[in-house]
Coordinates of C-alpha atoms in Angstrom, one line a residue:
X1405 CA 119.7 189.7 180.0
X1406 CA 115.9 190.5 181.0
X1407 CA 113.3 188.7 178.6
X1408 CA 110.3 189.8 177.1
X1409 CA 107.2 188.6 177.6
X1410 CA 106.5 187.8 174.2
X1411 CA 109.7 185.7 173.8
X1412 CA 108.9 184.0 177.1
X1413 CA 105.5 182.9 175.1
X1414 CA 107.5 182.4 172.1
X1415 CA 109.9 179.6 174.4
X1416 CA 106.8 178.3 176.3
X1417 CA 105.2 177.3 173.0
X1418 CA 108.2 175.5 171.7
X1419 CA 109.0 173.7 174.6
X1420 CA 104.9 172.5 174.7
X1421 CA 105.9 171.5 170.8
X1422 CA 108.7 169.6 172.2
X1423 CA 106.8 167.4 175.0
X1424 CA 104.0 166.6 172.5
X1425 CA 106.0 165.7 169.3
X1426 CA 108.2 163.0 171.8
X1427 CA 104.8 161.7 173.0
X1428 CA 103.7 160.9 169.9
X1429 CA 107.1 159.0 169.0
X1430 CA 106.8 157.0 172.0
X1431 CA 103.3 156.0 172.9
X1432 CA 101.4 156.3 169.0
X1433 CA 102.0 152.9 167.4
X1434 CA 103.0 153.9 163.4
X1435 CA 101.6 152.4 160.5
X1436 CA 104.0 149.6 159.7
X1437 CA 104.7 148.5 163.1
X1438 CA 104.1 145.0 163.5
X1439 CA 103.0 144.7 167.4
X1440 CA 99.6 145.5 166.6
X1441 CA 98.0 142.4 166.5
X1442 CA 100.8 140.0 168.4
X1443 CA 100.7 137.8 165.3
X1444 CA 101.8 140.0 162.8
X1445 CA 98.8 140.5 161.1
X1446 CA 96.8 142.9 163.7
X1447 CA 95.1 145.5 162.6
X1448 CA 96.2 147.1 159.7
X1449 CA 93.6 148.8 157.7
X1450 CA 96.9 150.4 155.1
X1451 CA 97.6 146.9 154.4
X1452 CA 101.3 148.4 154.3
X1453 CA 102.6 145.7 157.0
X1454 CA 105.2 143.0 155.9
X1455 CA 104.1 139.5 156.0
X1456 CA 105.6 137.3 158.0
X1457 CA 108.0 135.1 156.1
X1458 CA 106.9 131.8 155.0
X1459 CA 108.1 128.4 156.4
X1460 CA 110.2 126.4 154.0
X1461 CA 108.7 122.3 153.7
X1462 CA 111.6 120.1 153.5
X1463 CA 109.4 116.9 153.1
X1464 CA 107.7 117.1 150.3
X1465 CA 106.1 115.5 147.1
X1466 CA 107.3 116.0 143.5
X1467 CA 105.9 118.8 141.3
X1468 CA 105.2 118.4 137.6
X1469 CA 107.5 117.9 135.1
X1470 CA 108.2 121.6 133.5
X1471 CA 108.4 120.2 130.2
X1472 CA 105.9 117.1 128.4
X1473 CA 109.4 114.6 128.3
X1474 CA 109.6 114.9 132.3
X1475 CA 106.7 113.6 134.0
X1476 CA 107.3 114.8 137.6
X1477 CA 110.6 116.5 139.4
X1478 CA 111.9 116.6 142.5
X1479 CA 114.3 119.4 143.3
X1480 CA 117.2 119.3 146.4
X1481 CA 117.4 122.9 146.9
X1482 CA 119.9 124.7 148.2
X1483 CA 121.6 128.5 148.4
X1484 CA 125.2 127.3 147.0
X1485 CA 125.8 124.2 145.1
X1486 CA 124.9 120.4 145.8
X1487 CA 126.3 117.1 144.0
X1488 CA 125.8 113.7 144.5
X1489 CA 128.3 111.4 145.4
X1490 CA 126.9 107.8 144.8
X1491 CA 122.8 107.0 144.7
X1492 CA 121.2 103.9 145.1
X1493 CA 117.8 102.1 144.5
X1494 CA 116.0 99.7 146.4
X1495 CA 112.4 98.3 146.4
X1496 CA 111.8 101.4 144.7
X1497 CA 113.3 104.2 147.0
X1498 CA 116.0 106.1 146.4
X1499 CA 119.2 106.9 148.6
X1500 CA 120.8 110.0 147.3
X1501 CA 124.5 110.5 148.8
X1502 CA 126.2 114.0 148.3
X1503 CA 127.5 117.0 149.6
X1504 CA 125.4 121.1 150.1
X1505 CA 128.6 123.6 150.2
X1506 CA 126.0 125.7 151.9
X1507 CA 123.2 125.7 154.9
X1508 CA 119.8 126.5 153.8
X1509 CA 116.7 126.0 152.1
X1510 CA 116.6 122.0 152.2
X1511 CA 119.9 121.7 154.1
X1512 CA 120.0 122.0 158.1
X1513 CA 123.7 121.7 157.4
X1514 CA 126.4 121.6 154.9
X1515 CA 128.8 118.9 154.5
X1516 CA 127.6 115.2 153.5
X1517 CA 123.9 114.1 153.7
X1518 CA 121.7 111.3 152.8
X1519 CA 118.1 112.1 151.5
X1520 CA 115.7 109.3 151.3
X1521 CA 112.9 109.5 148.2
X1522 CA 110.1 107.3 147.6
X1523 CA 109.1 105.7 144.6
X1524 CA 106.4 109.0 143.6
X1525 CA 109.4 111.0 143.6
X1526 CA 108.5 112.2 147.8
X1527 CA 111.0 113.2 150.4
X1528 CA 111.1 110.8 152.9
X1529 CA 114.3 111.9 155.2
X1530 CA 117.7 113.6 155.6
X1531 CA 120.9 112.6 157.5
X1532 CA 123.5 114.6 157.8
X1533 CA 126.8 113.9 158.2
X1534 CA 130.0 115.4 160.2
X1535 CA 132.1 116.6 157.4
X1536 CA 132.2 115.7 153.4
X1537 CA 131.4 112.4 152.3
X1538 CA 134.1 111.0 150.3
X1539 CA 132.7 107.5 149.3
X1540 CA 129.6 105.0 149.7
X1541 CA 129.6 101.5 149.4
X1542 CA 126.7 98.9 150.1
X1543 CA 126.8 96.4 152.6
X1544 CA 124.4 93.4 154.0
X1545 CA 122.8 95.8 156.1
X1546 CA 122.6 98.7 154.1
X1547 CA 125.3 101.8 153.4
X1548 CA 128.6 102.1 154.7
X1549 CA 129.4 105.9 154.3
X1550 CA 133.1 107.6 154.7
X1551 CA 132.5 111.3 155.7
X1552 CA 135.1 113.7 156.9
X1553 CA 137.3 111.3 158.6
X1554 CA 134.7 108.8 159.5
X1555 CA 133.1 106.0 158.7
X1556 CA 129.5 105.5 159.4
X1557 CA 126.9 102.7 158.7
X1558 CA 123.1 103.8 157.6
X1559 CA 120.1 101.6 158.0
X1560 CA 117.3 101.7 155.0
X1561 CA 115.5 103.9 157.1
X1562 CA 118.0 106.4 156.9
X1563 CA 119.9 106.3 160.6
X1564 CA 122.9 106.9 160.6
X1565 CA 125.5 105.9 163.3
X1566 CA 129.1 106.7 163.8
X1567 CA 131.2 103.6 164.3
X1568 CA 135.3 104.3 163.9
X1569 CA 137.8 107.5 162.6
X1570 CA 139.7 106.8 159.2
X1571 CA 142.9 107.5 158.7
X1572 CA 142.1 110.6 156.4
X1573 CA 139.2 111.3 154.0
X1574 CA 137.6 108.4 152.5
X1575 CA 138.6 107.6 148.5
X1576 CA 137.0 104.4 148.6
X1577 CA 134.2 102.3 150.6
X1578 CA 133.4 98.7 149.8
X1579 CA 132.0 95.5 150.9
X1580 CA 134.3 92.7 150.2
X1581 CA 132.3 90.0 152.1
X1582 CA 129.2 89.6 153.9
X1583 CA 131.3 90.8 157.2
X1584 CA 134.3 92.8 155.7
X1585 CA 134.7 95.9 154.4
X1586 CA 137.5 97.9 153.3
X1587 CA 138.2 101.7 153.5
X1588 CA 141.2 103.8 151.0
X1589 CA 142.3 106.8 152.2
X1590 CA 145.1 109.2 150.8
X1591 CA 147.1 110.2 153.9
X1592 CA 149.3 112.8 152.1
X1593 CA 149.4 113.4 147.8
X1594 CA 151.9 110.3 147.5
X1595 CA 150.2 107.6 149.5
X1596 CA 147.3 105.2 150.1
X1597 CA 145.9 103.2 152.8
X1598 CA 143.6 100.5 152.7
X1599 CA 142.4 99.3 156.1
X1600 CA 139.8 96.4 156.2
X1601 CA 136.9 96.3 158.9
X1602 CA 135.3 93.5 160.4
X1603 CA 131.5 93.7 160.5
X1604 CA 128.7 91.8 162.7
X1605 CA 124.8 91.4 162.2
X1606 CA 124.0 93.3 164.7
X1607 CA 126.2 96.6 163.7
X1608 CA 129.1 96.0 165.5
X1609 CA 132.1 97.3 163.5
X1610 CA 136.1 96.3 164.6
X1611 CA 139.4 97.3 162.9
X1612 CA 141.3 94.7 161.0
X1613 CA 144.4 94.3 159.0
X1614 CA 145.8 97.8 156.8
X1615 CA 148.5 98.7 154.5
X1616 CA 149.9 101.7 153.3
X1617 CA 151.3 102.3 150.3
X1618 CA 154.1 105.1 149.8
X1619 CA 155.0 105.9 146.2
X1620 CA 157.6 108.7 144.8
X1621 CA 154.9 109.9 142.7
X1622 CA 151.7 112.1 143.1
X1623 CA 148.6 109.3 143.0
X1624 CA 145.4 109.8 141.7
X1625 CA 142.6 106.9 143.0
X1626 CA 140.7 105.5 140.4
X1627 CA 139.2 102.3 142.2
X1628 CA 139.8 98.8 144.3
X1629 CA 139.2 95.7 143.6
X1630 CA 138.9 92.5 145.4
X1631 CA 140.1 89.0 144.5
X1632 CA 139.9 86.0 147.0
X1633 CA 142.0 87.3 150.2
X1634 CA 144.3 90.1 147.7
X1635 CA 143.5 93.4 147.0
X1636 CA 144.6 95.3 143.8
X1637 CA 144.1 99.2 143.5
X1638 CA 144.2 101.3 140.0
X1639 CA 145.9 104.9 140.0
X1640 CA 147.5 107.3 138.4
X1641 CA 151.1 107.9 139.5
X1642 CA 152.7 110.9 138.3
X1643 CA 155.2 114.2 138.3
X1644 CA 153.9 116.1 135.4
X1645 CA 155.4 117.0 132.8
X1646 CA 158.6 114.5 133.6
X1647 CA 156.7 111.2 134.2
X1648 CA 152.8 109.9 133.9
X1649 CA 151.7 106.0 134.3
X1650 CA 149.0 104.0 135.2
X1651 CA 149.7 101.9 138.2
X1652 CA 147.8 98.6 139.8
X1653 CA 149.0 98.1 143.2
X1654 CA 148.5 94.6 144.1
X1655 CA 148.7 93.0 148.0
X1656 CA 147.2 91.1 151.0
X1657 CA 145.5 93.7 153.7
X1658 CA 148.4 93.7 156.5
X1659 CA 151.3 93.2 153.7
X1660 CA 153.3 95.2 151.4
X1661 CA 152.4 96.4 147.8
X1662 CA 153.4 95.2 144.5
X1663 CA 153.7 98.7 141.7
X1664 CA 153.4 97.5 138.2
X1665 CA 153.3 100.7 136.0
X1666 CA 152.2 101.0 132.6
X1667 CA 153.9 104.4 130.5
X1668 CA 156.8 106.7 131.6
X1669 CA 158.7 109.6 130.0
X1670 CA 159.3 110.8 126.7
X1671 CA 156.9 108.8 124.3
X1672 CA 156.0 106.7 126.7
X1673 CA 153.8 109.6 128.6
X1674 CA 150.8 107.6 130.1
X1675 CA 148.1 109.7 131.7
X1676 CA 145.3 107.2 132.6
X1677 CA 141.6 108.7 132.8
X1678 CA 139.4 105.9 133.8
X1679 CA 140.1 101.9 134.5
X1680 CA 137.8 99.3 134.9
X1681 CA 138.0 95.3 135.4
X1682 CA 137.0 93.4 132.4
X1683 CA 137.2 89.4 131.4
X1684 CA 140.5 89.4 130.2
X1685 CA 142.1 91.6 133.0
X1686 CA 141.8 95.7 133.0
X1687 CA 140.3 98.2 130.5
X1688 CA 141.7 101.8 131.0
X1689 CA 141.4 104.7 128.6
X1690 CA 144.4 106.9 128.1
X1691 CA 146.3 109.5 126.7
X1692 CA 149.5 108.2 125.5
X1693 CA 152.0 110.7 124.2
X1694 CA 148.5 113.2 123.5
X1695 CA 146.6 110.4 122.0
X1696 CA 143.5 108.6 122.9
X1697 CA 144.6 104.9 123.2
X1698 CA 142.9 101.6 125.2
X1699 CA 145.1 99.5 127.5
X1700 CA 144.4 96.1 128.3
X1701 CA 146.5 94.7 131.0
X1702 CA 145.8 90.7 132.2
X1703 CA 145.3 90.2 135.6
X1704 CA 148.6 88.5 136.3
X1705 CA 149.9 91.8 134.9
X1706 CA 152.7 89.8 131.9
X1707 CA 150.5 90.7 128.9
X1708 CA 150.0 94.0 128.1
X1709 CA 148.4 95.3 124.8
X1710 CA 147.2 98.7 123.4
X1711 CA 145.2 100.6 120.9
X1712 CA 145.7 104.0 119.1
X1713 CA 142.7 105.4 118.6
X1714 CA 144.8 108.6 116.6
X1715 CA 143.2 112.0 118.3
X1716 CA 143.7 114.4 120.9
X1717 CA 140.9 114.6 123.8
X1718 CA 140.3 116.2 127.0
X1719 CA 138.7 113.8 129.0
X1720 CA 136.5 109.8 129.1
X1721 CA 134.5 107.6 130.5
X1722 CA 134.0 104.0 131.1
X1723 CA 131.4 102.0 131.6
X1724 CA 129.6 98.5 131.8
X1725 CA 125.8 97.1 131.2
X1726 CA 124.9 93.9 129.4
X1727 CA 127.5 92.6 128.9
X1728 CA 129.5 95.3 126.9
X1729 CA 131.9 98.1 127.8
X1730 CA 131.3 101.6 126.8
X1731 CA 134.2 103.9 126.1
X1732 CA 133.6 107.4 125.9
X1733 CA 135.8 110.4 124.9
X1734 CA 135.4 114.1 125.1
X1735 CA 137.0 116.0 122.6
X1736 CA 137.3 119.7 121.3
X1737 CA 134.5 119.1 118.4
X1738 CA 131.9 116.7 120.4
X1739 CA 132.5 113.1 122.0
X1740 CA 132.6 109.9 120.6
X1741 CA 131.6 106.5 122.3
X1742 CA 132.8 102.9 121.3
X1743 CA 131.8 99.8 122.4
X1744 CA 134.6 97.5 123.4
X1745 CA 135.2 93.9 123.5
X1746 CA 137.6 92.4 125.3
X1747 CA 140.1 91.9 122.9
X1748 CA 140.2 95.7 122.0
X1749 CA 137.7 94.7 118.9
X1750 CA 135.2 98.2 118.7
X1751 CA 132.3 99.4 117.2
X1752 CA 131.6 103.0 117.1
X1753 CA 128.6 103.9 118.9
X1754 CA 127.2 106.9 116.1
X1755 CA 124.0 107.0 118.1
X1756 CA 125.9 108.5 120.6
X1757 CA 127.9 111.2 118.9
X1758 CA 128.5 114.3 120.2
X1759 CA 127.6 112.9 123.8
X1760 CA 129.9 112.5 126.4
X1761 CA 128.9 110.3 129.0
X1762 CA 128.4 110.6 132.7
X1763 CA 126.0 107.6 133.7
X1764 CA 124.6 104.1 132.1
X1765 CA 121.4 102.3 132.7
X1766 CA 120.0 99.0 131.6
X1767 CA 116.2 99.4 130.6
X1768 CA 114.5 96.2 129.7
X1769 CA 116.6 95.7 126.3
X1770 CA 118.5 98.6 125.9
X1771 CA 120.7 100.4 127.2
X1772 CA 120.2 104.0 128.2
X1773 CA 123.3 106.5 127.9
X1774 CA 123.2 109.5 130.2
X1775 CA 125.4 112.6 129.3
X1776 CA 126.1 116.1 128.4
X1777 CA 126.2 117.3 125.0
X1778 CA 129.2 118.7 124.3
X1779 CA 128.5 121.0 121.2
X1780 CA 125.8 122.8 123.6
X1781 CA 126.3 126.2 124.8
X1782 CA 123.8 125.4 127.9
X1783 CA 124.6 121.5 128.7
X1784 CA 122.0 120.3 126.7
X1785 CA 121.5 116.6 127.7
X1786 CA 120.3 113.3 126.1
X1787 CA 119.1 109.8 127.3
X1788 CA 119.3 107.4 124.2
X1789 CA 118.7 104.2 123.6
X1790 CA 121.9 103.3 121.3
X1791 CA 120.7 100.6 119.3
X1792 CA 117.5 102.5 118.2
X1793 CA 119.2 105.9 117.9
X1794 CA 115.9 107.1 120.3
X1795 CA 117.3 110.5 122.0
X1796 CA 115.4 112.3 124.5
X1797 CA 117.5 116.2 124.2
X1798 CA 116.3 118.0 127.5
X1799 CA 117.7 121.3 128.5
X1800 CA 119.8 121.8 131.1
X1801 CA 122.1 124.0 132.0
X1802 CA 125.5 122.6 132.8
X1803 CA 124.1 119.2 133.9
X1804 CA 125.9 115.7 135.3
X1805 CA 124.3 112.7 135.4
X1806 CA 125.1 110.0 138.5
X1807 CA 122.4 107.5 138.4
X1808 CA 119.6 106.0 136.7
X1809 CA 117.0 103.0 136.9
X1810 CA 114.1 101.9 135.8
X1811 CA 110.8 101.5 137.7
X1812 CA 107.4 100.8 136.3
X1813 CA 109.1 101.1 133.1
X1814 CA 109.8 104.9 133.2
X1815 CA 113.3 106.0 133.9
X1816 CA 114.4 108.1 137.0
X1817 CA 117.5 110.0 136.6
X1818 CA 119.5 111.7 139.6
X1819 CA 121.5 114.8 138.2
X1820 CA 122.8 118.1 139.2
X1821 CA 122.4 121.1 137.2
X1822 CA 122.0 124.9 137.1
X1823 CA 118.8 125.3 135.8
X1824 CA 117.8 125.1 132.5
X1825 CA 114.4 125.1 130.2
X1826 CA 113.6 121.8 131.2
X1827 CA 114.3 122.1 135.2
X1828 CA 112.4 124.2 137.7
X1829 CA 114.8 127.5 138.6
X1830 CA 117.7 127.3 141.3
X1831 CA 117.9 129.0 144.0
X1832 CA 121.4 129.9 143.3
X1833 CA 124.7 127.7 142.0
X1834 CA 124.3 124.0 141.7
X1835 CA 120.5 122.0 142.8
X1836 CA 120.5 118.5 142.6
X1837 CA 117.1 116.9 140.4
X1838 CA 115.8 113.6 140.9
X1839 CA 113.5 113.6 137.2
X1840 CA 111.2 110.4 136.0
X1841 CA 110.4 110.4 132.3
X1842 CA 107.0 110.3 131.2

């Protein structure tokens, strides 16, 4: 087919179209592009260019208090959600234990990390560890740590070092004396084993005697305790609904364990939901049969004696400052707190109603109660003295206390929490806040 000339100018023109259009796409830098200037800000006179993003400071110093009660906050952040596993004060600084789900923001890593904090509420430091941490304990030289399935020992500057595998993840870390140290793990749902450590001055760490203890029920740790050269440890042994107890396992490191139980089947259901030593053996709070009821078992384990207390609950807490012990239970319509003596005679705490406790702190003459009040639809949470009745109601949105201590006469509490009208925002899930009172 013979062309025309005006189609032959008609193709000539388009092709010309062509050959310009593709030289404008290759060689004509467009408005947004960002390799004008080399450091992203070039010349840009339509100001339509992105900014470059901005570099997140990990070390940092508090920020104000969001509302008058809280004098100055410092915020863990992370992108999923971070808890705290034990925290400690010395000299003023704080060692915060826990666990990030999630890498980001603060977190180089997720697992188990330590973050150091100064007395103004500044991050000093993070360590990270390989894997969860399970338990903390202090020793002579400063923190024993069992993460994953290892036990590490940290200086007070924060160093971490790696010094032997456990046989599982870590349920328990303690220092028993100045150069031993035991470790409990949970090998498989129906066992524990405790393995002792020897430890030197200068760091060195050796493996000593270990038992394991193999029981026909499920066991749920609650702690361990140390008396001259025997060990006694407090669970919960059961195979719901058929059979509940509470169980102290006593032995020598190296030897077998002793079970004594405490509750059964039928009436005699036991579910255990906190145990702690006291002068005239153990405390634990219970459920027997559905009802709240205190145990006290001597430490030879002959007597045994308990309380009815006459209502249901879903949960409790134990704890000790001053001299007294503090009984907590969660039930449907609010908490309710006694303080215990220990011959099971109580006084009910009504300063503390409607609180269910997470965390106690001595402060000069009182005591201060940390907790979660349960009547709140957003976790609203109080610090009271109980003798005085003085509550400080903060809000926070689903908030759990771990820790608190007193230092130039304010209190600093370490919490987690999703927010809240007294917190600065998350950054998604679950932040951890290290707050002083003002």
């Amino acid at each position: 087919m013979r062309l025309s000339k005006a189609q032959t100018l008609v193709i000539t023109l388009l092709n010309v179209a062509i050959v310009v259009l593709v030289a404008v796409i290759f060689f004509v830098p467009l408005p947004w592009s960002t390799d004008a200037g080399g450091d992203g800000t070039g010349d840009d006179p339509t100001g339509t260019k992105p900014n470059p993003p901005q570099e997140h400071v990990k070390l940092r110093e508090a920020s104000a208090g969001r509302v008058k009660e809280i004098a100055r906050e410092t915020r863990l952040m992370g992108v999923g959600d971070e808890t705290i596993v034990e925290a400690y004060e010395r000299e003023g600084v704080l060692y915060a234990f826990g666990n990030a789900t999630v890498k980001g923001l603060d977190f180089d890593d997720y697992g188990g990390f330590l973050c150091v904090i100064n007395a103004a509420g500044t991050i000093l430091s993070f360590t990270y560890f390989d894997g969860k941490i399970g338990a903390v304990g202090k020793t002579a030289q400063g923190y024993a740590v069992g993460a994953g399935e290892s036990l590490y020992f940290v200086d007070y500057t924060g160093e971490a070092v790696k010094k032997s595998e456990l046989r599982g993840e870590a349920l328990f870390v303690g220092s028993v004396t100045t150069d031993k140290i035991a470790v409990v793990t949970q090998p498989t749902p129906t066992s524990l084993y405790l393995t002792e450590y020897g430890v030197t001055a200068d760091g060195g760490v050796s493996v000593g005697n270990g038992t394991r203890i193999d029981n026909g029920f499920t066991l749920k740790f609650f702690d361990c305790y140390y008396f001259g050269d025997s060990y006694v440890i407090a669970a919960r042994a059961h195979n719901s609904p058929r059979y509940d107890a509470a169980v102290f396992f006593t032995f020598a490191a190296g030897g077998d364990a002793t079970a004594h139980y405490y509750g059964g089947t039928g009436d005699n259901l036991t579910r255990p939901y906190a145990v702690m030593p006291c002068d005239a053996g153990y405390f634990a709070l219970a459920s027997v049969n559905g009802l709240a009821t205190v145990i006290t078992v001597d430490y030879k384990f002959v007597s045994y004696h308990s309380i009815n207390l006459g209502f249901t609950f879903t949960d409790a807490s134990l704890f000790f400052a001053r001299g007294k012990y503090y009984a907590c239970f969660k039930r449907t319509d609010g908490a309710v707190t006694y303080e215990l003596e220990g011959n099971l005679s109580r006084r009910t705490l009504t300063e503390l109603d409607g609180l269910f406790l997470s965390a106690v702190s001595v402060a000069g003459e009182s005591v201060v109660a940390m907790g979660k009040a349960v009547s709140s639809n957003d976790g609203l949470v109080a610090i009271v003295e109980p003798y005085t009745g003085e509550r400080l109601t903060l809000g926070m949105d689903d908030a759990a206390f771990y820790f608190g201590y007193v230092n130039g006469g304010k209190l600093t509490a370490v919490l987690s929490a999703c927010g809240g009208d007294a917190l600065s925002s998350t950054s998604g899930g679950r932040d951890v806040y290290v707050i002083t009172t003002a």
